[in-house]
Amino acid sequence: MKAWEDLVGTALLGTRRRTLDPATQPAAVQNLIEDRPDPAEQLLTAAAVLTTYRRAGRQPLHDVRPLPVASHDDRPFVPPLARERLARLLAASHPDLLLEWLGIVAGTDYRVPPETLPLLAEAARSKAALRGPLVAVAGPVGAWLGQRNPDWSYLCAPAEEQADVWQYGSLTQRRRWLAAKLTQDPAAAREALHTSWKTEPADVRSDFLGVLAGHLEAQDEDFLEAALTDRAAAVRERAAELLGRLPGTRYGESMAERLRPLVRRRGRILEVTVPQGERGDGTVRLRTLVAAAPLAFWTEFGPPAEVVRMTVEGCPAGVLRDSWATAALRQRDETWAQALIGADPGGRTTPPLLGVLGPASQAATVGHLIGRLPVESFARLVHELPRPWTKELGTALLDWIARQDDHRLVSHAAVVIARAVPPRCLRHPLATTRLTMDAGPWRRALTETLNFRREMYEELA
């Protein structure tokens, strides 16, 4: 609009340096300013008229049709106390607690009040983890909102059972479709995955392998072997990880055969020869071989608890231990996980290895680590423990923190413990015992969070 541009340019420069050219203005504005001799008065008059026109000078709308009404949802709303708690969660911006709250509601027959949906949709727009449970609790009203606002389009996602979701759905929809199909019709799911595999971007290929990880079968060996030659490193690594979970694969046996001439035991010493790589990457090659070979390969050198404590010559001991840890994680081998944790309880591989253990062993091992590690080291370990936690592990951690004095790292660990312990731990004495007046702020926050979470579950029971 030339009139507006000339007006703004004159205002920026000032009427002493530039006067408004009436010829650039609409005829109605020219009639208003032509009898005004002061350039500043001309400018202000034109600005007032043009600004009003830009704000309100629009043609009336024709053929206006009312918006369609959202489909009926006969589910009851969450109880009044739960509504109040939702308002507090949204006002306080606690996405982790909000995610838990939505997950609880999604497991019931309740829905959220429609007036809360815009705020929930905005929260889920920036935190994708909230979207799945929000779609479930929002129902058709959420889908209606998603159709009106492109930023909330995830709320109106088509049902995963539709035939064209695999071709045209979002990544989240396709992941859900693949996971459901692998359970309901594994053959059809694998056919769809194999057919579209070469046309998928690298990050999507890696993501789909992650979905396949929960449904691995022996028939996936050929497909995963082919993925080992993928041009994307992330895909190759994920394929090797999944092959490690399958027992007796050709890949694992070939890695063991290549590793066999490189390892020899001499008394309490494990002699390892680093393989010669084409580009001097022998250590990288050794890591690959050890991580991919079945852990049963090492039984000829002794039991796991003995092997991991041997003196290593020929390569850094850390390379071997890290690769053993990778193999134990892939093969879900509890014996090796226990042995590696015992040999280096404060090591960086200890947290993921704890995830390999069964509930009772995990809690017992954590109790053992509490006695072996300094308080500061164990407090750091808490942040890295794999989730979800079992009741046994949650109870062990609550018992530990109940005995601790004020410490910066302990207070940080308390935040993690309060949010991560499972619902069955929310009646621990820490949450039900009245605090003394001299209790530290972190201890009060811990108790408040445990009680807050317990009340969430009780209100929605």
Tab-separated table of C-alpha atoms in Angstrom:
chain	number	residue	atom	x	y	z
A	1	MET	CA	0.000	0.000	0.000
A	2	LYS	CA	1.857	3.079	-1.308
A	3	ALA	CA	-0.168	5.492	0.839
A	4	TRP	CA	0.837	3.770	4.061
A	5	GLU	CA	4.498	3.424	3.057
A	6	ASP	CA	4.701	7.161	2.237
A	7	LEU	CA	3.015	7.975	5.523
A	8	VAL	CA	5.443	5.868	7.559
A	9	GLY	CA	8.476	7.233	5.677
A	10	THR	CA	7.413	10.820	6.371
A	11	ALA	CA	6.802	10.050	10.048
A	12	LEU	CA	10.243	8.463	10.427
A	13	LEU	CA	12.109	11.343	8.786
A	14	GLY	CA	9.983	14.117	10.284
A	15	THR	CA	7.972	16.774	8.495
A	16	ARG	CA	10.895	19.242	8.626
A	17	ARG	CA	12.883	16.987	6.290
A	18	ARG	CA	10.050	15.544	4.256
A	19	THR	CA	6.413	16.479	3.746
A	20	LEU	CA	3.597	14.115	3.003
A	21	ASP	CA	2.733	13.937	-0.707
A	22	PRO	CA	-1.084	14.181	-0.911
A	23	ALA	CA	-1.019	12.573	-4.354
A	24	THR	CA	0.001	9.246	-2.797
A	25	GLN	CA	-3.045	9.202	-0.520
A	26	PRO	CA	-6.549	7.954	-1.337
A	27	ALA	CA	-9.021	10.594	-2.577
A	28	ALA	CA	-10.960	10.621	0.709
A	29	VAL	CA	-7.733	11.356	2.651
A	30	GLN	CA	-6.730	14.069	0.164
A	31	ASN	CA	-10.035	15.856	0.797
A	32	LEU	CA	-9.346	15.816	4.558
A	33	ILE	CA	-5.817	17.185	4.435
A	34	GLU	CA	-5.843	19.565	1.477
A	35	ASP	CA	-7.103	22.545	3.535
A	36	ARG	CA	-4.595	21.985	6.369
A	37	PRO	CA	-1.477	24.145	5.878
A	38	ASP	CA	0.613	22.563	8.676
A	39	PRO	CA	2.545	19.499	7.326
A	40	ALA	CA	2.514	17.886	10.784
A	41	GLU	CA	-1.278	18.257	11.005
A	42	GLN	CA	-1.616	16.750	7.516
A	43	LEU	CA	0.528	13.778	8.564
A	44	LEU	CA	-1.388	13.144	11.793
A	45	THR	CA	-4.765	13.427	10.101
A	46	ALA	CA	-3.789	10.998	7.361
A	47	ALA	CA	-2.302	8.627	9.945
A	48	ALA	CA	-5.493	8.619	12.025
A	49	VAL	CA	-7.694	7.858	9.021
A	50	LEU	CA	-5.443	5.225	7.471
A	51	THR	CA	-4.835	3.460	10.801
A	52	THR	CA	-8.573	3.220	11.449
A	53	TYR	CA	-9.118	1.943	7.935
A	54	ARG	CA	-6.420	-0.733	8.302
A	55	ARG	CA	-7.993	-1.922	11.534
A	56	ALA	CA	-11.656	-1.817	10.625
A	57	GLY	CA	-12.046	-0.937	6.982
A	58	ARG	CA	-12.953	-4.381	5.689
A	59	GLN	CA	-15.743	-5.629	3.489
A	60	PRO	CA	-18.454	-7.489	5.385
A	61	LEU	CA	-18.248	-11.255	5.214
A	62	HIS	CA	-20.700	-13.142	3.033
A	63	ASP	CA	-21.909	-16.716	3.035
A	64	VAL	CA	-20.695	-17.274	6.609
A	65	ARG	CA	-21.333	-20.795	7.822
A	66	PRO	CA	-21.182	-21.866	11.479
A	67	LEU	CA	-18.371	-24.165	12.489
A	68	PRO	CA	-19.251	-27.849	12.779
A	69	VAL	CA	-19.870	-29.122	16.273
A	70	ALA	CA	-17.438	-31.602	17.830
A	71	SER	CA	-18.613	-35.187	18.064
A	72	HIS	CA	-20.260	-36.195	21.311
A	73	ASP	CA	-18.087	-37.656	24.057
A	74	ASP	CA	-20.095	-39.416	26.763
A	75	ARG	CA	-17.151	-40.032	29.085
A	76	PRO	CA	-17.430	-38.244	32.462
A	77	PHE	CA	-15.092	-35.408	33.346
A	78	VAL	CA	-12.334	-35.961	35.876
A	79	PRO	CA	-13.514	-35.395	39.480
A	80	PRO	CA	-13.434	-31.837	40.905
A	81	LEU	CA	-10.292	-32.452	42.998
A	82	ALA	CA	-8.486	-33.758	39.939
A	83	ARG	CA	-9.560	-30.647	37.992
A	84	GLU	CA	-8.045	-28.440	40.648
A	85	ARG	CA	-4.834	-30.438	40.539
A	86	LEU	CA	-4.665	-30.114	36.750
A	87	ALA	CA	-4.978	-26.328	37.088
A	88	ARG	CA	-2.094	-26.341	39.580
A	89	LEU	CA	0.041	-28.479	37.281
A	90	LEU	CA	-0.557	-26.156	34.326
A	91	ALA	CA	0.111	-23.042	36.393
A	92	ALA	CA	3.299	-24.444	37.943
A	93	SER	CA	4.664	-25.831	34.628
A	94	HIS	CA	5.721	-29.308	35.793
A	95	PRO	CA	5.784	-31.269	32.507
A	96	ASP	CA	6.985	-34.507	34.129
A	97	LEU	CA	4.171	-34.518	36.710
A	98	LEU	CA	1.703	-33.405	34.031
A	99	LEU	CA	2.780	-36.339	31.878
A	100	GLU	CA	2.176	-38.718	34.784
A	101	TRP	CA	-1.225	-37.147	35.492
A	102	LEU	CA	-2.314	-37.481	31.858
A	103	GLY	CA	-1.072	-41.072	31.835
A	104	ILE	CA	-3.240	-41.866	34.862
A	105	VAL	CA	-6.313	-40.287	33.241
A	106	ALA	CA	-5.640	-42.107	29.963
A	107	GLY	CA	-5.887	-45.381	31.886
A	108	THR	CA	-9.346	-44.476	33.206
A	109	ASP	CA	-12.714	-43.688	31.620
A	110	TYR	CA	-12.394	-39.963	32.352
A	111	ARG	CA	-11.801	-37.016	30.041
A	112	VAL	CA	-10.438	-33.561	30.734
A	113	PRO	CA	-12.651	-30.440	30.754
A	114	PRO	CA	-12.672	-28.753	27.321
A	115	GLU	CA	-11.641	-25.377	28.758
A	116	THR	CA	-8.287	-26.878	29.762
A	117	LEU	CA	-7.526	-28.280	26.313
A	118	PRO	CA	-5.926	-25.135	24.792
A	119	LEU	CA	-3.368	-24.940	27.599
A	120	LEU	CA	-2.725	-28.679	27.435
A	121	ALA	CA	-2.360	-28.515	23.651
A	122	GLU	CA	0.181	-25.709	23.952
A	123	ALA	CA	2.145	-27.676	26.538
A	124	ALA	CA	2.147	-30.750	24.285
A	125	ARG	CA	3.220	-28.682	21.275
A	126	SER	CA	6.643	-28.159	22.850
A	127	LYS	CA	6.835	-31.499	24.714
A	128	ALA	CA	6.012	-34.362	22.349
A	129	ALA	CA	5.819	-36.943	25.160
A	130	LEU	CA	2.547	-35.358	26.309
A	131	ARG	CA	0.817	-35.853	22.961
A	132	GLY	CA	-0.054	-39.534	23.163
A	133	PRO	CA	-1.886	-39.414	26.507
A	134	LEU	CA	-3.402	-36.014	25.658
A	135	VAL	CA	-4.988	-37.362	22.459
A	136	ALA	CA	-6.535	-40.162	24.528
A	137	VAL	CA	-8.018	-37.903	27.209
A	138	ALA	CA	-9.022	-35.056	24.851
A	139	GLY	CA	-11.202	-37.245	22.638
A	140	PRO	CA	-13.330	-35.748	19.845
A	141	VAL	CA	-13.189	-32.234	21.300
A	142	GLY	CA	-9.411	-32.355	21.023
A	143	ALA	CA	-9.699	-33.572	17.424
A	144	TRP	CA	-12.059	-30.661	16.714
A	145	LEU	CA	-9.503	-28.187	18.089
A	146	GLY	CA	-6.713	-29.828	16.111
A	147	GLN	CA	-8.670	-29.263	12.894
A	148	ARG	CA	-8.975	-25.541	13.674
A	149	ASN	CA	-5.355	-24.864	14.731
A	150	PRO	CA	-2.428	-26.217	12.637
A	151	ASP	CA	-0.142	-26.063	15.698
A	152	TRP	CA	-2.376	-28.632	17.391
A	153	SER	CA	-2.890	-30.850	14.355
A	154	TYR	CA	-1.519	-33.850	16.286
A	155	LEU	CA	-4.833	-33.882	18.192
A	156	CYS	CA	-6.776	-34.785	15.035
A	157	ALA	CA	-4.406	-37.481	13.821
A	158	PRO	CA	-6.223	-40.180	11.827
A	159	ALA	CA	-6.655	-43.504	13.544
A	160	GLU	CA	-3.671	-45.806	13.208
A	161	GLU	CA	-5.856	-48.561	11.821
A	162	GLN	CA	-6.530	-46.609	8.629
A	163	ALA	CA	-4.895	-48.199	5.611
A	164	ASP	CA	-3.007	-45.116	4.449
A	165	VAL	CA	-1.358	-44.233	7.774
A	166	TRP	CA	1.830	-46.109	6.864
A	167	GLN	CA	2.156	-44.133	3.611
A	168	TYR	CA	0.950	-40.684	4.670
A	169	GLY	CA	0.947	-40.502	8.461
A	170	SER	CA	3.363	-38.581	10.654
A	171	LEU	CA	6.376	-40.337	12.140
A	172	THR	CA	4.557	-40.744	15.457
A	173	GLN	CA	1.520	-42.263	13.737
A	174	ARG	CA	3.664	-44.610	11.667
A	175	ARG	CA	5.589	-45.742	14.745
A	176	ARG	CA	2.334	-46.538	16.545
A	177	TRP	CA	0.971	-48.316	13.479
A	178	LEU	CA	4.125	-50.411	13.145
A	179	ALA	CA	4.171	-51.324	16.850
A	180	ALA	CA	0.494	-52.331	16.791
A	181	LYS	CA	0.853	-54.237	13.522
A	182	LEU	CA	3.890	-56.151	14.780
A	183	THR	CA	1.643	-57.470	17.536
A	184	GLN	CA	-1.529	-58.073	15.520
A	185	ASP	CA	-0.156	-59.087	12.110
A	186	PRO	CA	3.655	-59.484	12.253
A	187	ALA	CA	3.969	-60.665	8.656
A	188	ALA	CA	2.138	-57.631	7.254
A	189	ALA	CA	4.135	-55.270	9.472
A	190	ARG	CA	7.456	-56.698	8.325
A	191	GLU	CA	6.396	-56.597	4.695
A	192	ALA	CA	5.486	-52.903	5.006
A	193	LEU	CA	8.781	-52.142	6.724
A	194	HIS	CA	10.879	-54.023	4.173
A	195	THR	CA	9.034	-52.476	1.220
A	196	SER	CA	9.544	-48.851	2.272
A	197	TRP	CA	12.946	-49.315	3.934
A	198	LYS	CA	15.162	-47.927	1.157
A	199	THR	CA	13.056	-44.795	0.715
A	200	GLU	CA	13.044	-43.824	4.398
A	201	PRO	CA	15.425	-41.136	5.743
A	202	ALA	CA	18.276	-42.388	7.925
A	203	ASP	CA	16.788	-41.130	11.193
A	204	VAL	CA	13.470	-42.805	10.380
A	205	ARG	CA	15.187	-46.102	9.552
A	206	SER	CA	16.953	-46.006	12.911
A	207	ASP	CA	13.691	-45.138	14.657
A	208	PHE	CA	11.830	-48.039	13.054
A	209	LEU	CA	14.566	-50.438	14.164
A	210	GLY	CA	13.866	-49.195	17.671
A	211	VAL	CA	10.215	-50.208	17.238
A	212	LEU	CA	11.247	-53.593	15.870
A	213	ALA	CA	13.435	-54.116	18.960
A	214	GLY	CA	10.377	-54.956	21.051
A	215	HIS	CA	9.229	-57.647	18.593
A	216	LEU	CA	12.444	-59.356	17.496
A	217	GLU	CA	12.235	-62.826	15.994
A	218	ALA	CA	14.767	-65.163	14.430
A	219	GLN	CA	13.391	-64.319	10.983
A	220	ASP	CA	14.688	-60.743	11.361
A	221	GLU	CA	18.311	-61.892	11.108
A	222	ASP	CA	18.617	-61.448	7.326
A	223	PHE	CA	16.987	-58.019	7.414
A	224	LEU	CA	19.274	-56.850	10.234
A	225	GLU	CA	22.357	-58.243	8.514
A	226	ALA	CA	21.492	-56.166	5.451
A	227	ALA	CA	21.112	-53.093	7.697
A	228	LEU	CA	24.714	-53.591	8.876
A	229	THR	CA	25.835	-52.163	5.518
A	230	ASP	CA	23.562	-49.110	5.767
A	231	ARG	CA	25.188	-45.828	4.833
A	232	ALA	CA	24.085	-44.255	8.140
A	233	ALA	CA	26.208	-45.070	11.188
A	234	ALA	CA	23.218	-44.809	13.549
A	235	VAL	CA	21.365	-47.485	11.564
A	236	ARG	CA	24.405	-49.782	11.500
A	237	GLU	CA	24.848	-49.435	15.261
A	238	ARG	CA	21.169	-50.132	15.950
A	239	ALA	CA	21.198	-53.173	13.651
A	240	ALA	CA	24.283	-54.567	15.401
A	241	GLU	CA	22.594	-54.022	18.751
A	242	LEU	CA	19.485	-55.921	17.684
A	243	LEU	CA	21.503	-58.764	16.191
A	244	GLY	CA	23.252	-59.057	19.545
A	245	ARG	CA	19.892	-59.765	21.159
A	246	LEU	CA	19.204	-62.711	18.874
A	247	PRO	CA	20.924	-65.916	20.017
A	248	GLY	CA	23.003	-67.987	17.617
A	249	THR	CA	23.153	-65.533	14.721
A	250	ARG	CA	25.617	-65.922	11.872
A	251	TYR	CA	26.860	-62.419	12.597
A	252	GLY	CA	27.663	-63.210	16.234
A	253	GLU	CA	29.400	-66.455	15.367
A	254	SER	CA	31.514	-64.783	12.673
A	255	MET	CA	32.557	-62.072	15.147
A	256	ALA	CA	33.566	-64.776	17.636
A	257	GLU	CA	35.637	-66.555	14.986
A	258	ARG	CA	37.469	-63.340	14.144
A	259	LEU	CA	38.053	-62.648	17.819
A	260	ARG	CA	39.339	-66.116	18.731
A	261	PRO	CA	42.935	-65.754	17.386
A	262	LEU	CA	43.249	-62.357	19.084
A	263	VAL	CA	42.729	-63.519	22.699
A	264	ARG	CA	44.879	-65.767	24.860
A	265	ARG	CA	45.016	-66.433	28.601
A	266	ARG	CA	48.303	-66.690	30.424
A	267	GLY	CA	47.754	-67.323	34.127
A	268	ARG	CA	45.909	-64.299	35.495
A	269	ILE	CA	46.670	-62.278	32.383
A	270	LEU	CA	44.426	-61.854	29.363
A	271	GLU	CA	46.551	-61.152	26.310
A	272	VAL	CA	44.680	-59.310	23.560
A	273	THR	CA	46.033	-58.517	20.116
A	274	VAL	CA	44.568	-55.402	18.534
A	275	PRO	CA	43.465	-56.273	14.973
A	276	GLN	CA	45.019	-54.321	12.159
A	277	GLY	CA	42.540	-51.992	10.526
A	278	GLU	CA	42.753	-50.552	7.048
A	279	ARG	CA	43.038	-47.025	8.419
A	280	GLY	CA	44.719	-47.674	11.729
A	281	ASP	CA	41.393	-48.101	13.555
A	282	GLY	CA	42.316	-51.387	15.202
A	283	THR	CA	40.903	-50.414	18.604
A	284	VAL	CA	37.573	-49.527	17.024
A	285	ARG	CA	37.561	-52.897	15.283
A	286	LEU	CA	38.326	-54.665	18.560
A	287	ARG	CA	35.402	-52.920	20.241
A	288	THR	CA	33.120	-54.075	17.433
A	289	LEU	CA	34.278	-57.689	17.682
A	290	VAL	CA	33.974	-57.935	21.466
A	291	ALA	CA	30.603	-56.177	21.572
A	292	ALA	CA	29.154	-58.394	18.823
A	293	ALA	CA	30.555	-61.802	19.831
A	294	PRO	CA	28.363	-63.976	22.084
A	295	LEU	CA	29.490	-63.689	25.700
A	296	ALA	CA	29.653	-67.486	25.792
A	297	PHE	CA	32.887	-67.082	23.806
A	298	TRP	CA	34.671	-66.000	26.999
A	299	THR	CA	33.737	-69.084	29.031
A	300	GLU	CA	36.869	-70.850	27.795
A	301	PHE	CA	38.909	-68.216	29.656
A	302	GLY	CA	37.000	-68.532	32.932
A	303	PRO	CA	33.742	-67.488	34.619
A	304	PRO	CA	32.640	-63.849	34.088
A	305	ALA	CA	33.488	-62.689	37.624
A	306	GLU	CA	37.056	-63.953	37.113
A	307	VAL	CA	37.549	-62.803	33.522
A	308	VAL	CA	36.539	-59.191	34.176
A	309	ARG	CA	39.141	-58.908	36.960
A	310	MET	CA	42.080	-60.271	34.967
A	311	THR	CA	45.036	-58.115	34.067
A	312	VAL	CA	44.765	-57.099	30.418
A	313	GLU	CA	47.795	-56.783	28.163
A	314	GLY	CA	47.935	-55.676	24.541
A	315	CYS	CA	45.070	-53.170	24.701
A	316	PRO	CA	43.618	-50.727	27.265
A	317	ALA	CA	41.610	-52.626	29.874
A	318	GLY	CA	38.862	-50.006	29.622
A	319	VAL	CA	38.301	-50.854	25.952
A	320	LEU	CA	37.648	-54.480	26.821
A	321	ARG	CA	35.403	-53.716	29.795
A	322	ASP	CA	33.328	-51.167	27.873
A	323	SER	CA	32.868	-53.652	25.033
A	324	TRP	CA	31.861	-56.403	27.468
A	325	ALA	CA	29.317	-54.012	28.919
A	326	THR	CA	27.911	-53.322	25.448
A	327	ALA	CA	27.631	-57.066	24.822
A	328	ALA	CA	25.943	-57.619	28.193
A	329	LEU	CA	23.408	-54.890	27.429
A	330	ARG	CA	22.640	-56.286	23.986
A	331	GLN	CA	22.379	-59.885	25.136
A	332	ARG	CA	20.632	-59.010	28.417
A	333	ASP	CA	23.065	-61.225	30.311
A	334	GLU	CA	22.533	-60.810	34.061
A	335	THR	CA	25.609	-62.813	35.062
A	336	TRP	CA	27.948	-60.604	33.051
A	337	ALA	CA	26.152	-57.470	34.183
A	338	GLN	CA	26.640	-58.459	37.825
A	339	ALA	CA	30.300	-59.285	37.205
A	340	LEU	CA	31.025	-55.963	35.478
A	341	ILE	CA	29.238	-53.934	38.149
A	342	GLY	CA	31.164	-55.771	40.857
A	343	ALA	CA	34.496	-55.128	39.139
A	344	ASP	CA	33.863	-51.390	38.692
A	345	PRO	CA	30.882	-50.292	40.817
A	346	GLY	CA	31.414	-46.598	40.186
A	347	GLY	CA	32.027	-46.947	36.445
A	348	ARG	CA	30.030	-45.195	33.781
A	349	THR	CA	28.567	-48.482	32.552
A	350	THR	CA	27.069	-49.358	35.942
A	351	PRO	CA	23.717	-47.506	35.499
A	352	PRO	CA	22.739	-49.128	32.168
A	353	LEU	CA	23.958	-52.536	33.385
A	354	LEU	CA	21.622	-52.272	36.366
A	355	GLY	CA	18.787	-52.181	33.855
A	356	VAL	CA	19.699	-55.724	32.757
A	357	LEU	CA	19.083	-57.167	36.222
A	358	GLY	CA	15.783	-58.568	37.433
A	359	PRO	CA	13.824	-56.609	40.105
A	360	ALA	CA	15.184	-58.503	43.126
A	361	SER	CA	18.789	-58.574	41.865
A	362	GLN	CA	18.619	-54.928	40.890
A	363	ALA	CA	17.456	-53.815	44.330
A	364	ALA	CA	20.034	-56.048	46.051
A	365	THR	CA	22.840	-54.718	43.846
A	366	VAL	CA	21.828	-51.124	44.477
A	367	GLY	CA	21.803	-51.861	48.206
A	368	HIS	CA	25.315	-53.253	47.823
A	369	LEU	CA	26.442	-50.130	45.925
A	370	ILE	CA	25.065	-47.919	48.684
A	371	GLY	CA	27.528	-49.529	51.063
A	372	ARG	CA	30.494	-49.451	48.648
A	373	LEU	CA	30.235	-46.008	47.039
A	374	PRO	CA	30.711	-42.623	48.688
A	375	VAL	CA	27.496	-40.679	49.178
A	376	GLU	CA	28.468	-38.183	46.458
A	377	SER	CA	29.145	-40.934	43.903
A	378	PHE	CA	25.922	-42.766	44.643
A	379	ALA	CA	23.930	-39.523	44.465
A	380	ARG	CA	25.299	-38.992	40.942
A	381	LEU	CA	24.439	-42.578	40.056
A	382	VAL	CA	20.786	-42.018	40.947
A	383	HIS	CA	20.386	-39.588	38.030
A	384	GLU	CA	21.467	-42.239	35.515
A	385	LEU	CA	19.522	-45.257	36.767
A	386	PRO	CA	17.384	-46.673	33.929
A	387	ARG	CA	13.638	-46.202	34.233
A	388	PRO	CA	10.943	-47.193	34.972
A	389	TRP	CA	11.978	-48.239	38.463
A	390	THR	CA	10.567	-51.288	40.196
A	391	LYS	CA	8.938	-51.160	43.624
A	392	GLU	CA	11.980	-52.886	45.107
A	393	LEU	CA	14.398	-50.348	43.646
A	394	GLY	CA	12.207	-47.392	44.577
A	395	THR	CA	11.961	-48.592	48.168
A	396	ALA	CA	15.742	-49.096	48.394
A	397	LEU	CA	16.368	-45.553	47.155
A	398	LEU	CA	13.808	-44.014	49.501
A	399	ASP	CA	15.362	-45.904	52.411
A	400	TRP	CA	18.778	-44.573	51.370
A	401	ILE	CA	17.781	-40.943	51.091
A	402	ALA	CA	15.876	-41.078	54.376
A	403	ARG	CA	19.232	-41.666	56.111
A	404	GLN	CA	21.114	-38.823	54.400
A	405	ASP	CA	22.120	-35.466	55.829
A	406	ASP	CA	21.918	-32.168	53.985
A	407	HIS	CA	24.165	-32.202	50.932
A	408	ARG	CA	23.911	-30.487	47.555
A	409	LEU	CA	24.171	-33.702	45.519
A	410	VAL	CA	21.794	-35.518	47.854
A	411	SER	CA	19.203	-32.767	47.375
A	412	HIS	CA	19.525	-33.135	43.591
A	413	ALA	CA	19.098	-36.898	43.879
A	414	ALA	CA	16.021	-36.336	46.059
A	415	VAL	CA	14.303	-34.493	43.195
A	416	VAL	CA	14.892	-37.454	40.868
A	417	ILE	CA	13.772	-40.026	43.438
A	418	ALA	CA	10.595	-38.116	44.293
A	419	ARG	CA	9.539	-38.020	40.637
A	420	ALA	CA	10.709	-41.498	39.551
A	421	VAL	CA	9.647	-43.942	42.293
A	422	PRO	CA	6.657	-46.049	41.161
A	423	PRO	CA	3.151	-45.477	42.588
A	424	ARG	CA	3.470	-48.450	44.942
A	425	CYS	CA	6.220	-46.567	46.812
A	426	LEU	CA	4.175	-43.431	47.474
A	427	ARG	CA	3.131	-44.590	50.941
A	428	HIS	CA	6.719	-44.930	52.093
A	429	PRO	CA	7.314	-43.565	55.626
A	430	LEU	CA	9.088	-40.572	54.054
A	431	ALA	CA	5.718	-39.454	52.701
A	432	THR	CA	3.591	-40.320	55.717
A	433	THR	CA	5.805	-39.286	58.651
A	434	ARG	CA	5.428	-35.722	59.933
A	435	LEU	CA	8.611	-33.709	59.412
A	436	THR	CA	10.364	-31.948	62.257
A	437	MET	CA	10.807	-28.175	62.273
A	438	ASP	CA	14.508	-28.425	61.429
A	439	ALA	CA	13.986	-30.548	58.277
A	440	GLY	CA	15.898	-29.186	55.302
A	441	PRO	CA	14.154	-27.633	52.278
A	442	TRP	CA	15.055	-30.572	50.016
A	443	ARG	CA	13.524	-33.023	52.487
A	444	ARG	CA	10.314	-31.005	52.633
A	445	ALA	CA	10.203	-30.815	48.828
A	446	LEU	CA	10.710	-34.593	48.642
A	447	THR	CA	7.822	-35.265	51.013
A	448	GLU	CA	5.568	-32.768	49.251
A	449	THR	CA	6.209	-34.318	45.846
A	450	LEU	CA	5.574	-37.849	47.113
A	451	ASN	CA	2.299	-36.737	48.706
A	452	PHE	CA	1.323	-34.736	45.621
A	453	ARG	CA	1.787	-37.802	43.416
A	454	ARG	CA	-0.041	-40.102	45.831
A	455	GLU	CA	-3.009	-37.719	45.908
A	456	MET	CA	-3.046	-37.679	42.088
A	457	TYR	CA	-3.585	-41.411	42.006
A	458	GLU	CA	-6.156	-41.369	44.803
A	459	GLU	CA	-8.231	-38.654	43.128
A	460	LEU	CA	-8.410	-40.598	39.892
A	461	ALA	CA	-8.859	-44.080	41.378
